[in-house]
């Protein structure tokens, strides 16, 4: 089993660590390294990847995991 983690960075992107396949809306895989960041502010010019724009656009998000999701 592969170990993958996704860390929510305060006021920033999702940091993905591990071997994953990231697929676009047409089913095509992106080339990704083992560690990469996904935009969460919606302003990146290189979506779905973070390009650092969140630092200039005032993006704020400080969510914390306070419980577990139930399905
Ligand atoms: S989160 Fe970094 S550019 Fe959107």
PDB file of N, CA and C and ligand atoms in Angstrom:
ATOM      1  N   UNK A   1       0.840  -1.189   0.000  1.00  0.00           N
ATOM      2  CA  UNK A   1       0.000   0.000   0.000  1.00  0.00           C
ATOM      3  C   UNK A   1       0.883   1.251   0.000  1.00  0.00           C
ATOM      4  N   UNK A   2       0.502   2.231  -0.794  1.00  0.00           N
ATOM      5  CA  UNK A   2       1.266   3.459  -0.879  1.00  0.00           C
ATOM      6  C   UNK A   2       0.887   4.407   0.247  1.00  0.00           C
ATOM      7  N   UNK A   3       1.880   5.083   0.772  1.00  0.00           N
ATOM      8  CA  UNK A   3       1.617   6.098   1.779  1.00  0.00           C
ATOM      9  C   UNK A   3       1.558   7.457   1.101  1.00  0.00           C
ATOM     10  N   UNK A   4       0.444   8.116   1.261  1.00  0.00           N
ATOM     11  CA  UNK A   4       0.250   9.445   0.696  1.00  0.00           C
ATOM     12  C   UNK A   4      -0.304  10.330   1.791  1.00  0.00           C
ATOM     13  N   UNK A   5       0.202  11.545   1.859  1.00  0.00           N
ATOM     14  CA  UNK A   5      -0.387  12.500   2.790  1.00  0.00           C
ATOM     15  C   UNK A   5      -0.702  13.787   2.036  1.00  0.00           C
ATOM     16  N   UNK A   6      -1.728  14.453   2.478  1.00  0.00           N
ATOM     17  CA  UNK A   6      -2.102  15.760   1.936  1.00  0.00           C
ATOM     18  C   UNK A   6      -2.207  16.702   3.118  1.00  0.00           C
ATOM     19  N   UNK A   7      -1.341  17.684   3.130  1.00  0.00           N
ATOM     20  CA  UNK A   7      -1.325  18.636   4.242  1.00  0.00           C
ATOM     21  C   UNK A   7      -1.946  19.949   3.794  1.00  0.00           C
ATOM     22  N   UNK A   8      -2.874  20.439   4.600  1.00  0.00           N
ATOM     23  CA  UNK A   8      -3.487  21.736   4.341  1.00  0.00           C
ATOM     24  C   UNK A   8      -2.561  22.798   4.917  1.00  0.00           C
ATOM     25  N   UNK A   9      -2.026  23.642   4.043  1.00  0.00           N
ATOM     26  CA  UNK A   9      -1.119  24.686   4.521  1.00  0.00           C
ATOM     27  C   UNK A   9      -1.924  25.933   4.853  1.00  0.00           C
ATOM     28  N   UNK A  10      -1.644  26.510   5.997  1.00  0.00           N
ATOM     29  CA  UNK A  10      -2.378  27.691   6.433  1.00  0.00           C
ATOM     30  C   UNK A  10      -2.245  28.801   5.410  1.00  0.00           C
ATOM     31  N   UNK A  11      -3.382  29.325   4.975  1.00  0.00           N
ATOM     32  CA  UNK A  11      -3.429  30.405   3.980  1.00  0.00           C
ATOM     33  C   UNK A  11      -2.683  30.045   2.702  1.00  0.00           C
ATOM     34  N   UNK A  12      -2.690  28.759   2.363  1.00  0.00           N
ATOM     35  CA  UNK A  12      -1.952  28.343   1.178  1.00  0.00           C
ATOM     36  C   UNK A  12      -2.493  27.064   0.579  1.00  0.00           C
ATOM     37  N   UNK A  13      -1.660  26.390  -0.198  1.00  0.00           N
ATOM     38  CA  UNK A  13      -2.102  25.237  -0.980  1.00  0.00           C
ATOM     39  C   UNK A  13      -2.200  23.937  -0.186  1.00  0.00           C
ATOM     40  N   UNK A  14      -2.594  22.898  -0.906  1.00  0.00           N
ATOM     41  CA  UNK A  14      -2.522  21.534  -0.381  1.00  0.00           C
ATOM     42  C   UNK A  14      -1.165  20.967  -0.763  1.00  0.00           C
ATOM     43  N   UNK A  15      -0.431  20.485   0.198  1.00  0.00           N
ATOM     44  CA  UNK A  15       0.869  19.868  -0.051  1.00  0.00           C
ATOM     45  C   UNK A  15       0.676  18.367  -0.109  1.00  0.00           C
ATOM     46  N   UNK A  16       0.936  17.781  -1.285  1.00  0.00           N
ATOM     47  CA  UNK A  16       0.757  16.345  -1.496  1.00  0.00           C
ATOM     48  C   UNK A  16       2.125  15.675  -1.429  1.00  0.00           C
ATOM     49  N   UNK A  17       2.242  14.673  -0.585  1.00  0.00           N
ATOM     50  CA  UNK A  17       3.481  13.909  -0.459  1.00  0.00           C
ATOM     51  C   UNK A  17       3.161  12.442  -0.706  1.00  0.00           C
ATOM     52  N   UNK A  18       3.845  11.863  -1.675  1.00  0.00           N
ATOM     53  CA  UNK A  18       3.633  10.450  -1.959  1.00  0.00           C
ATOM     54  C   UNK A  18       3.455  10.238  -3.445  1.00  0.00           C
ATOM     55  N   UNK A  19       3.393   9.000  -3.823  1.00  0.00           N
ATOM     56  CA  UNK A  19       3.233   8.661  -5.227  1.00  0.00           C
ATOM     57  C   UNK A  19       1.746   8.577  -5.544  1.00  0.00           C
ATOM     58  N   UNK A  20       1.293   9.502  -6.365  1.00  0.00           N
ATOM     59  CA  UNK A  20      -0.116   9.536  -6.747  1.00  0.00           C
ATOM     60  C   UNK A  20      -0.225   9.758  -8.246  1.00  0.00           C
ATOM     61  N   UNK A  21      -1.398   9.491  -8.783  1.00  0.00           N
ATOM     62  CA  UNK A  21      -1.716   9.834 -10.158  1.00  0.00           C
ATOM     63  C   UNK A  21      -2.741  10.945 -10.111  1.00  0.00           C
ATOM     64  N   UNK A  22      -2.404  12.070 -10.708  1.00  0.00           N
ATOM     65  CA  UNK A  22      -3.312  13.218 -10.777  1.00  0.00           C
ATOM     66  C   UNK A  22      -3.854  13.269 -12.200  1.00  0.00           C
ATOM     67  N   UNK A  23      -5.163  13.243 -12.326  1.00  0.00           N
ATOM     68  CA  UNK A  23      -5.807  13.106 -13.639  1.00  0.00           C
ATOM     69  C   UNK A  23      -6.674  14.322 -13.926  1.00  0.00           C
ATOM     70  N   UNK A  24      -6.590  14.837 -15.156  1.00  0.00           N
ATOM     71  CA  UNK A  24      -7.393  16.000 -15.524  1.00  0.00           C
ATOM     72  C   UNK A  24      -8.827  15.590 -15.875  1.00  0.00           C
ATOM     73  N   UNK A  25      -9.647  16.566 -16.227  1.00  0.00           N
ATOM     74  CA  UNK A  25     -11.064  16.319 -16.476  1.00  0.00           C
ATOM     75  C   UNK A  25     -11.322  15.421 -17.679  1.00  0.00           C
ATOM     76  N   UNK A  26     -10.331  15.310 -18.567  1.00  0.00           N
ATOM     77  CA  UNK A  26     -10.471  14.436 -19.736  1.00  0.00           C
ATOM     78  C   UNK A  26      -9.899  13.046 -19.499  1.00  0.00           C
ATOM     79  N   UNK A  27      -9.380  12.818 -18.299  1.00  0.00           N
ATOM     80  CA  UNK A  27      -8.812  11.515 -17.977  1.00  0.00           C
ATOM     81  C   UNK A  27      -7.338  11.385 -18.271  1.00  0.00           C
ATOM     82  N   UNK A  28      -6.699  12.496 -18.609  1.00  0.00           N
ATOM     83  CA  UNK A  28      -5.262  12.473 -18.912  1.00  0.00           C
ATOM     84  C   UNK A  28      -4.450  12.718 -17.645  1.00  0.00           C
ATOM     85  N   UNK A  29      -3.397  11.933 -17.436  1.00  0.00           N
ATOM     86  CA  UNK A  29      -2.592  12.132 -16.238  1.00  0.00           C
ATOM     87  C   UNK A  29      -1.639  13.318 -16.384  1.00  0.00           C
ATOM     88  N   UNK A  30      -1.492  14.051 -15.302  1.00  0.00           N
ATOM     89  CA  UNK A  30      -0.455  15.075 -15.227  1.00  0.00           C
ATOM     90  C   UNK A  30       0.847  14.398 -14.844  1.00  0.00           C
ATOM     91  N   UNK A  31       1.959  14.993 -15.259  1.00  0.00           N
ATOM     92  CA  UNK A  31       3.250  14.539 -14.751  1.00  0.00           C
ATOM     93  C   UNK A  31       3.463  15.228 -13.401  1.00  0.00           C
ATOM     94  N   UNK A  32       3.571  14.465 -12.355  1.00  0.00           N
ATOM     95  CA  UNK A  32       3.792  15.045 -11.029  1.00  0.00           C
ATOM     96  C   UNK A  32       4.956  14.337 -10.346  1.00  0.00           C
ATOM     97  N   UNK A  33       5.641  15.097  -9.523  1.00  0.00           N
ATOM     98  CA  UNK A  33       6.713  14.552  -8.692  1.00  0.00           C
ATOM     99  C   UNK A  33       6.085  13.946  -7.444  1.00  0.00           C
ATOM    100  N   UNK A  34       6.912  13.405  -6.575  1.00  0.00           N
ATOM    101  CA  UNK A  34       6.386  12.815  -5.340  1.00  0.00           C
ATOM    102  C   UNK A  34       5.853  13.872  -4.386  1.00  0.00           C
ATOM    103  N   UNK A  35       6.337  15.086  -4.495  1.00  0.00           N
ATOM    104  CA  UNK A  35       5.863  16.176  -3.644  1.00  0.00           C
ATOM    105  C   UNK A  35       5.443  17.332  -4.542  1.00  0.00           C
ATOM    106  N   UNK A  36       4.222  17.782  -4.389  1.00  0.00           N
ATOM    107  CA  UNK A  36       3.766  18.922  -5.172  1.00  0.00           C
ATOM    108  C   UNK A  36       2.651  19.630  -4.412  1.00  0.00           C
ATOM    109  N   UNK A  37       2.309  20.828  -4.862  1.00  0.00           N
ATOM    110  CA  UNK A  37       1.290  21.605  -4.177  1.00  0.00           C
ATOM    111  C   UNK A  37       0.150  21.933  -5.131  1.00  0.00           C
ATOM    112  N   UNK A  38      -1.068  21.762  -4.630  1.00  0.00           N
ATOM    113  CA  UNK A  38      -2.271  22.045  -5.401  1.00  0.00           C
ATOM    114  C   UNK A  38      -2.898  23.343  -4.926  1.00  0.00           C
ATOM    115  N   UNK A  39      -3.270  24.184  -5.892  1.00  0.00           N
ATOM    116  CA  UNK A  39      -3.884  25.473  -5.572  1.00  0.00           C
ATOM    117  C   UNK A  39      -5.219  25.273  -4.873  1.00  0.00           C
ATOM    118  N   UNK A  40      -5.425  26.113  -3.884  1.00  0.00           N
ATOM    119  CA  UNK A  40      -6.705  26.079  -3.181  1.00  0.00           C
ATOM    120  C   UNK A  40      -7.335  27.457  -3.156  1.00  0.00           C
ATOM    121  N   UNK A  41      -6.600  28.478  -3.636  1.00  0.00           N
ATOM    122  CA  UNK A  41      -7.151  29.834  -3.630  1.00  0.00           C
ATOM    123  C   UNK A  41      -7.897  30.148  -4.918  1.00  0.00           C
ATOM    124  N   UNK A  42      -7.647  29.386  -5.973  1.00  0.00           N
ATOM    125  CA  UNK A  42      -8.317  29.600  -7.249  1.00  0.00           C
ATOM    126  C   UNK A  42      -7.647  30.617  -8.147  1.00  0.00           C
ATOM    127  N   UNK A  43      -6.514  31.181  -7.748  1.00  0.00           N
ATOM    128  CA  UNK A  43      -5.879  32.252  -8.520  1.00  0.00           C
ATOM    129  C   UNK A  43      -4.616  31.829  -9.259  1.00  0.00           C
ATOM    130  N   UNK A  44      -4.203  30.600  -9.111  1.00  0.00           N
ATOM    131  CA  UNK A  44      -2.973  30.158  -9.773  1.00  0.00           C
ATOM    132  C   UNK A  44      -3.113  30.210 -11.285  1.00  0.00           C
ATOM    133  N   UNK A  45      -2.047  30.580 -11.952  1.00  0.00           N
ATOM    134  CA  UNK A  45      -2.026  30.566 -13.415  1.00  0.00           C
ATOM    135  C   UNK A  45      -1.550  29.216 -13.934  1.00  0.00           C
ATOM    136  N   UNK A  46      -1.209  28.319 -13.021  1.00  0.00           N
ATOM    137  CA  UNK A  46      -0.742  26.984 -13.414  1.00  0.00           C
ATOM    138  C   UNK A  46      -1.610  25.908 -12.778  1.00  0.00           C
ATOM    139  N   UNK A  47      -2.918  26.184 -12.656  1.00  0.00           N
ATOM    140  CA  UNK A  47      -3.833  25.210 -12.049  1.00  0.00           C
ATOM    141  C   UNK A  47      -3.701  23.848 -12.726  1.00  0.00           C
ATOM    142  N   UNK A  48      -3.794  22.798 -11.990  1.00  0.00           N
ATOM    143  CA  UNK A  48      -4.227  22.747 -10.602  1.00  0.00           C
ATOM    144  C   UNK A  48      -3.103  22.984  -9.599  1.00  0.00           C
ATOM    145  N   UNK A  49      -1.932  23.378 -10.086  1.00  0.00           N
ATOM    146  CA  UNK A  49      -0.795  23.539  -9.179  1.00  0.00           C
ATOM    147  C   UNK A  49      -0.722  24.954  -8.637  1.00  0.00           C
ATOM    148  N   UNK A  50      -0.192  25.083  -7.465  1.00  0.00           N
ATOM    149  CA  UNK A  50       0.027  26.386  -6.839  1.00  0.00           C
ATOM    150  C   UNK A  50       1.213  27.064  -7.504  1.00  0.00           C
ATOM    151  N   UNK A  51       1.060  28.354  -7.810  1.00  0.00           N
ATOM    152  CA  UNK A  51       2.186  29.114  -8.354  1.00  0.00           C
ATOM    153  C   UNK A  51       2.614  30.226  -7.397  1.00  0.00           C
ATOM    154  N   UNK A  52       2.106  30.205  -6.192  1.00  0.00           N
ATOM    155  CA  UNK A  52       2.478  31.216  -5.197  1.00  0.00           C
ATOM    156  C   UNK A  52       1.569  32.436  -5.193  1.00  0.00           C
ATOM    157  N   UNK A  53       0.582  32.490  -6.091  1.00  0.00           N
ATOM    158  CA  UNK A  53      -0.305  33.658  -6.170  1.00  0.00           C
ATOM    159  C   UNK A  53      -1.054  33.908  -4.869  1.00  0.00           C
ATOM    160  N   UNK A  54      -1.287  32.873  -4.091  1.00  0.00           N
ATOM    161  CA  UNK A  54      -2.036  33.039  -2.829  1.00  0.00           C
ATOM    162  C   UNK A  54      -1.357  34.040  -1.905  1.00  0.00           C
ATOM    163  N   UNK A  55      -0.052  34.193  -2.055  1.00  0.00           N
ATOM    164  CA  UNK A  55       0.679  35.138  -1.188  1.00  0.00           C
ATOM    165  C   UNK A  55       0.341  36.582  -1.520  1.00  0.00           C
ATOM    166  N   UNK A  56      -0.033  36.847  -2.781  1.00  0.00           N
ATOM    167  CA  UNK A  56      -0.336  38.216  -3.197  1.00  0.00           C
ATOM    168  C   UNK A  56      -1.818  38.543  -3.174  1.00  0.00           C
ATOM    169  N   UNK A  57      -2.677  37.531  -3.196  1.00  0.00           N
ATOM    170  CA  UNK A  57      -4.109  37.826  -3.330  1.00  0.00           C
ATOM    171  C   UNK A  57      -4.866  37.852  -2.004  1.00  0.00           C
ATOM    172  N   UNK A  58      -4.154  37.724  -0.915  1.00  0.00           N
ATOM    173  CA  UNK A  58      -4.803  37.831   0.388  1.00  0.00           C
ATOM    174  C   UNK A  58      -5.619  36.616   0.782  1.00  0.00           C
ATOM    175  N   UNK A  59      -5.348  35.473   0.163  1.00  0.00           N
ATOM    176  CA  UNK A  59      -6.098  34.259   0.475  1.00  0.00           C
ATOM    177  C   UNK A  59      -5.921  33.900   1.947  1.00  0.00           C
ATOM    178  N   UNK A  60      -7.046  33.646   2.597  1.00  0.00           N
ATOM    179  CA  UNK A  60      -6.986  33.203   3.986  1.00  0.00           C
ATOM    180  C   UNK A  60      -7.847  31.965   4.152  1.00  0.00           C
ATOM    181  N   UNK A  61      -7.295  30.992   4.832  1.00  0.00           N
ATOM    182  CA  UNK A  61      -8.015  29.763   5.144  1.00  0.00           C
ATOM    183  C   UNK A  61      -7.231  29.077   6.254  1.00  0.00           C
ATOM    184  N   UNK A  62      -7.858  28.934   7.365  1.00  0.00           N
ATOM    185  CA  UNK A  62      -7.147  28.393   8.525  1.00  0.00           C
ATOM    186  C   UNK A  62      -7.904  27.228   9.136  1.00  0.00           C
ATOM    187  N   UNK A  63      -8.517  26.422   8.261  1.00  0.00           N
ATOM    188  CA  UNK A  63      -9.296  25.296   8.768  1.00  0.00           C
ATOM    189  C   UNK A  63      -8.423  24.351   9.586  1.00  0.00           C
ATOM    190  N   UNK A  64      -9.059  23.735  10.573  1.00  0.00           N
ATOM    191  CA  UNK A  64      -8.395  22.732  11.402  1.00  0.00           C
ATOM    192  C   UNK A  64      -9.251  21.476  11.422  1.00  0.00           C
ATOM    193  N   UNK A  65      -8.596  20.338  11.493  1.00  0.00           N
ATOM    194  CA  UNK A  65      -9.314  19.079  11.608  1.00  0.00           C
ATOM    195  C   UNK A  65      -9.795  18.957  13.058  1.00  0.00           C
ATOM    196  N   UNK A  66     -11.079  19.005  13.234  1.00  0.00           N
ATOM    197  CA  UNK A  66     -11.630  18.960  14.591  1.00  0.00           C
ATOM    198  C   UNK A  66     -12.402  17.681  14.861  1.00  0.00           C
ATOM    199  N   UNK A  67     -12.486  16.816  13.893  1.00  0.00           N
ATOM    200  CA  UNK A  67     -13.216  15.578  14.079  1.00  0.00           C
ATOM    201  C   UNK A  67     -12.981  14.677  12.894  1.00  0.00           C
ATOM    202  N   UNK A  68     -13.718  13.625  12.825  1.00  0.00           N
ATOM    203  CA  UNK A  68     -13.590  12.720  11.700  1.00  0.00           C
ATOM    204  C   UNK A  68     -14.862  12.758  10.873  1.00  0.00           C
ATOM    205  N   UNK A  69     -14.681  12.521   9.578  1.00  0.00           N
ATOM    206  CA  UNK A  69     -15.830  12.478   8.684  1.00  0.00           C
ATOM    207  C   UNK A  69     -16.496  11.120   8.798  1.00  0.00           C
ATOM    208  N   UNK A  70     -17.793  11.134   8.760  1.00  0.00           N
ATOM    209  CA  UNK A  70     -18.552   9.893   8.761  1.00  0.00           C
ATOM    210  C   UNK A  70     -19.161   9.734   7.381  1.00  0.00           C
ATOM    211  N   UNK A  71     -19.079   8.556   6.837  1.00  0.00           N
ATOM    212  CA  UNK A  71     -19.712   8.311   5.541  1.00  0.00           C
ATOM    213  C   UNK A  71     -20.999   7.566   5.717  1.00  0.00           C
TER     214      UNK A  71
HETATM  215  S1  LIG B   1      -3.006  28.261  -3.301  1.00  0.00           S
HETATM  216 FE1  LIG B   1      -1.141  28.954  -4.116  1.00  0.00          FE
HETATM  217  S2  LIG B   1      -1.729  29.930  -5.934  1.00  0.00           S
HETATM  218 FE2  LIG B   1      -3.576  29.215  -5.121  1.00  0.00          FE
END
